[in-house]
Each structure stands twice: as C-alpha cells, then as structure tokens.
C-alpha cells in the first residue's frame, strides 16, 4: 500500500488533492502544520511520498524539507506553492525537494507527478543502496565500496559522496556541497570543499582507470559512471 502525506493548511486544497490520490488507489493522510509533519515522519518507512506546501502557518516548506533531509529522511518530496518564482523552484530543488508544482494545478498533473516520483524513488534508492558505476553506498550501514574493495570514509566525506551519488550526473556547485555537508557558514574564501573532493578522489578514484568524480571547470563537481 502506497501511503502519501499531504502537508497543507488550506483545507480545500488538501481535500482536493487527497480525493485525486485516493481515487487512483493511494492511502492519504493530511496534516496542516510543519510541526505535525515532522512529528509524523521519523523515518523513511511510514510514507512513500510527501506533498509539501511551501506556505504553512508555523513554518515554511523549505525548512521542513531541509530538516527532513538533514535527518537523513529520503522520502520523495513534491513541493506545492502559489508562487511561480524561478528562484523558489531552484531553492526547493537545491535543498532536497524532488519536484515542484505551482498552484493552481490540475489534479491529473499532480497525479502524474506523483506516479513519476514514486517510480523514480522505488528504482533509485531501493533498500538505501545507491550505485554509481561500481561504487556502492549503503545509506543505512554507512558502508562504501568500489568493486571488491571496502572504502573507509570520514563522516564528512561520506556525506559529500552520498549527496553526489544521489544527484548522479548533475553538476553540484561548491556552495551546494557546502550547504549540504556543513551546518555552519564557511568562510567565503575557504577551499574546504576542494580539499574534501581531493580526499574523496584519492580514496575513490586513485588506481582506477575509470575516474568517476569529475571537475566541471568554473562550476563545481559531479559524479558519473
Ligand atoms: Ca498553505
């Protein structure tokens, strides 16, 4: 049974969305505040997908999304907003939202996005295992291996590698990596991200003919098989 949580304070919209999803066979719960959402979602198992409104009475969807991701909860998140600003969309995706829908929307559109996200979620991080080429990363046991070899990583290195692998093929800027792996603001001139990438390369790519971590000149880094 696929379970979906709707986080939306506008009752009319919440009920409209719920009806559309129940009609296609999903089990749906609704909460109206960010606090209630965070109380309900303690792990990856209870819900298969979250539909998250950006404007909530006690908080905003960006913060909720950020807190879920920093607690290592990787349930796909579809964000809803009345705004159509491109910077909101980028921000939402940068902090770990998976897709974005602007109000007003047709219910068919929402259902289609939900289907797509569930399909993607199921195939991508099944059992907490992420693979890129011959690197295998286990989100739960924090083990990383390449080919037959187990690789020892520090917490920071693991966090950066996990972020890159989840976004395989996508260029991640230094500031995106920073925001993801550090809770505090780094000194603007700091090259700490480059230092960590160098460490990761040494452990992941050194001695392998096929290098997986790539530099995108002037932009950032990506990992690709
Ligand atoms: Ca709202």
Coordinates of C-alpha atoms and ligand atoms in Angstrom, one line a residue:
X1 CA 0.0 0.0 0.0
X2 CA 1.4 3.3 -1.1
X3 CA 1.0 6.0 1.6
X4 CA 1.2 9.7 1.0
X5 CA 1.3 12.6 3.4
X6 CA -0.1 15.9 2.4
X7 CA 1.2 18.9 4.4
X8 CA -1.1 21.8 3.6
X9 CA -3.0 24.2 5.8
X10 CA -5.6 25.2 3.2
X11 CA -8.3 22.6 3.8
X12 CA -9.9 23.0 0.4
X13 CA -6.7 22.2 -1.5
X14 CA -5.7 19.4 0.9
X15 CA -9.1 17.7 0.4
X16 CA -9.0 18.2 -3.4
X17 CA -5.5 16.6 -3.6
X18 CA -6.5 13.8 -1.2
X19 CA -9.5 12.9 -3.3
X20 CA -7.5 12.8 -6.5
X21 CA -4.9 10.5 -4.9
X22 CA -7.5 8.2 -3.1
X23 CA -9.3 7.9 -6.5
X24 CA -6.2 6.2 -8.0
X25 CA -5.7 3.9 -5.0
X26 CA -3.3 5.6 -2.6
X27 CA -3.7 5.9 1.1
X28 CA -3.5 9.5 2.1
X29 CA -3.1 11.5 5.4
X30 CA -3.3 15.2 5.8
X31 CA -1.6 17.5 8.3
X32 CA -1.9 21.3 8.5
X33 CA 1.4 22.4 10.1
X34 CA 5.1 21.8 9.7
X35 CA 5.4 20.6 13.4
X36 CA 2.7 17.9 12.9
X37 CA 4.5 16.8 9.7
X38 CA 7.9 16.5 11.5
X39 CA 6.2 14.6 14.4
X40 CA 4.7 12.1 12.0
X41 CA 7.8 11.5 9.8
X42 CA 10.5 9.8 11.9
X43 CA 11.9 7.5 9.3
X44 CA 11.7 6.5 5.6
X45 CA 9.2 3.8 6.1
X46 CA 5.8 5.2 7.0
X47 CA 5.2 7.3 3.9
X48 CA 6.3 6.7 0.3
X49 CA 5.9 10.4 -0.7
X50 CA 5.3 13.8 0.8
X51 CA 3.3 16.6 -0.8
X52 CA 4.6 19.7 0.9
X53 CA 3.1 23.2 0.7
X54 CA 5.6 26.0 1.0
X55 CA 3.4 28.4 2.9
X56 CA 2.5 26.9 6.3
X57 CA 1.2 28.7 9.3
X58 CA 4.1 27.7 11.6
X59 CA 7.0 27.3 9.2
X60 CA 7.7 27.1 5.5
X61 CA 8.2 24.1 3.3
X62 CA 11.8 24.9 2.6
X63 CA 12.6 24.5 6.3
X64 CA 10.6 21.3 6.7
X65 CA 12.4 19.8 3.6
X66 CA 15.8 20.8 4.9
X67 CA 15.1 19.3 8.3
X68 CA 13.9 16.0 6.8
X69 CA 16.9 15.7 4.6
X70 CA 19.3 16.6 7.4
X71 CA 17.7 13.8 9.4
X72 CA 18.6 11.5 6.5
X73 CA 15.0 11.0 5.5
X74 CA 14.9 10.5 1.8
X75 CA 11.2 10.2 1.0
X76 CA 10.4 11.9 -2.3
X77 CA 9.0 15.4 -1.8
X78 CA 6.7 17.2 -4.2
X79 CA 6.5 20.8 -3.3
X80 CA 3.4 23.0 -3.8
X81 CA 3.4 26.7 -4.0
X82 CA 1.3 29.7 -5.1
X83 CA 4.5 31.4 -6.2
X84 CA 5.9 30.9 -9.6
X85 CA 9.3 32.5 -9.0
X86 CA 12.2 30.6 -10.6
X87 CA 14.4 31.2 -7.5
X88 CA 11.9 29.4 -5.3
X89 CA 12.0 26.4 -7.7
X90 CA 15.8 26.3 -7.7
X91 CA 15.9 26.7 -3.9
X92 CA 13.4 24.0 -3.4
X93 CA 15.3 21.5 -5.6
X94 CA 18.7 22.5 -4.1
X95 CA 17.6 21.8 -0.5
X96 CA 16.3 18.3 -1.5
X97 CA 12.8 18.7 -2.9
X98 CA 12.3 16.3 -5.8
X99 CA 9.7 18.1 -7.9
X100 CA 7.7 21.2 -7.8
X101 CA 4.1 22.2 -8.8
X102 CA 2.7 25.7 -8.9
X103 CA -0.9 26.4 -7.8
X104 CA -3.4 26.3 -9.3
X105 CA -2.8 22.9 -10.9
X106 CA -5.0 20.2 -12.5
X107 CA -5.4 17.1 -10.4
X108 CA -4.3 15.0 -13.4
X109 CA -1.0 16.9 -13.4
X110 CA -0.4 16.2 -9.7
X111 CA -1.2 12.5 -10.0
X112 CA 1.2 12.2 -13.0
X113 CA 4.0 13.8 -11.0
X114 CA 3.3 11.6 -8.0
X115 CA 3.4 8.5 -10.2
X116 CA 6.7 9.6 -11.7
X117 CA 8.3 10.3 -8.3
X118 CA 7.2 7.0 -6.8
X119 CA 8.6 5.2 -9.8
X120 CA 11.9 7.0 -9.6
X121 CA 12.1 6.7 -5.8
X122 CA 11.5 2.9 -6.0
X123 CA 14.2 2.3 -8.5
X124 CA 16.8 4.7 -7.3
X125 CA 17.4 4.1 -3.6
X126 CA 15.9 0.7 -3.0
X127 CA 16.9 -0.5 0.5
X128 CA 19.1 2.5 1.0
X129 CA 21.6 1.4 -1.6
X130 CA 22.9 3.8 -4.2
X131 CA 25.1 2.7 -7.1
X132 CA 27.1 4.8 -9.5
X133 CA 29.3 2.6 -11.8
X134 CA 31.0 0.1 -9.5
X135 CA 30.7 2.3 -6.3
X136 CA 28.1 1.1 -3.9
X137 CA 27.0 3.2 -1.0
X138 CA 24.8 2.0 1.8
X139 CA 22.9 4.9 3.4
X140 CA 22.0 2.8 6.5
X141 CA 25.2 1.0 7.3
X142 CA 27.4 3.9 6.0
X143 CA 29.5 1.4 4.1
X144 CA 31.0 2.3 0.8
X145 CA 32.8 0.0 -1.6
X146 CA 34.2 0.2 -5.1
X147 CA 34.4 -3.1 -6.9
X148 CA 35.5 -5.6 -4.2
X149 CA 37.2 -3.1 -2.0
X150 CA 35.7 -1.5 1.1
X151 CA 36.5 2.2 1.4
X152 CA 36.9 3.9 4.7
X153 CA 35.4 7.4 4.7
X154 CA 35.1 10.1 7.3
X155 CA 31.6 11.4 8.2
X156 CA 32.1 14.5 6.0
X157 CA 33.5 12.5 3.1
X158 CA 30.5 10.1 3.3
X159 CA 28.0 12.9 3.4
X160 CA 29.5 14.6 0.3
X161 CA 29.8 11.3 -1.6
X162 CA 26.2 10.4 -0.8
X163 CA 25.0 13.8 -2.0
X164 CA 26.9 13.5 -5.2
X165 CA 25.7 9.9 -5.8
X166 CA 22.1 10.8 -5.2
X167 CA 22.5 13.5 -7.9
X168 CA 24.5 11.4 -10.3
X169 CA 25.4 13.3 -13.5
X170 CA 24.3 16.6 -12.0
X171 CA 26.8 19.4 -11.6
X172 CA 27.0 20.4 -7.9
X173 CA 28.4 23.8 -7.2
X174 CA 30.8 24.3 -4.2
X175 CA 28.1 26.2 -2.4
X176 CA 25.5 23.4 -2.9
X177 CA 28.0 20.9 -1.5
X178 CA 28.8 23.3 1.4
X179 CA 25.1 23.8 2.2
X180 CA 24.6 20.1 2.2
X181 CA 27.6 19.0 4.3
X182 CA 28.2 21.8 6.7
X183 CA 25.7 23.2 9.2
X184 CA 27.5 26.5 9.6
X185 CA 28.5 29.1 7.0
X186 CA 32.0 28.5 5.7
X187 CA 34.4 31.4 5.1
X188 CA 33.7 32.7 1.6
X189 CA 37.3 32.2 0.5
X190 CA 37.6 28.7 2.0
X191 CA 38.7 25.9 -0.3
X192 CA 37.5 23.2 2.1
X193 CA 35.1 21.7 -0.5
X194 CA 38.0 21.3 -2.9
X195 CA 40.1 19.7 -0.1
X196 CA 37.4 17.2 0.6
X197 CA 36.9 16.4 -3.1
X198 CA 40.7 15.8 -3.4
X199 CA 40.5 13.4 -0.4
X200 CA 37.5 11.6 -1.9
X201 CA 39.3 11.3 -5.3
X202 CA 42.2 9.7 -3.6
X203 CA 40.0 7.1 -1.9
X204 CA 37.5 6.5 -4.7
X205 CA 39.3 7.0 -8.0
X206 CA 43.0 6.6 -7.3
X207 CA 44.3 3.4 -9.0
X208 CA 41.2 3.1 -11.1
X209 CA 41.4 3.6 -14.9
X210 CA 37.9 5.0 -15.0
X211 CA 37.6 8.1 -12.8
X212 CA 34.1 8.8 -11.5
X213 CA 34.5 12.2 -9.8
X214 CA 34.7 14.9 -12.4
X215 CA 35.5 18.6 -12.2
X216 CA 33.3 20.9 -14.2
X217 CA 35.6 23.8 -14.7
X218 CA 34.4 27.1 -13.2
X219 CA 31.2 25.5 -11.9
X220 CA 31.8 22.6 -9.5
X221 CA 31.9 18.8 -9.4
X222 CA 29.8 15.8 -10.4
X223 CA 30.0 12.1 -10.2
X224 CA 29.2 10.0 -13.2
X225 CA 29.7 6.4 -14.3
Ligands
LIG1 CA1 -0.6 26.9 2.6

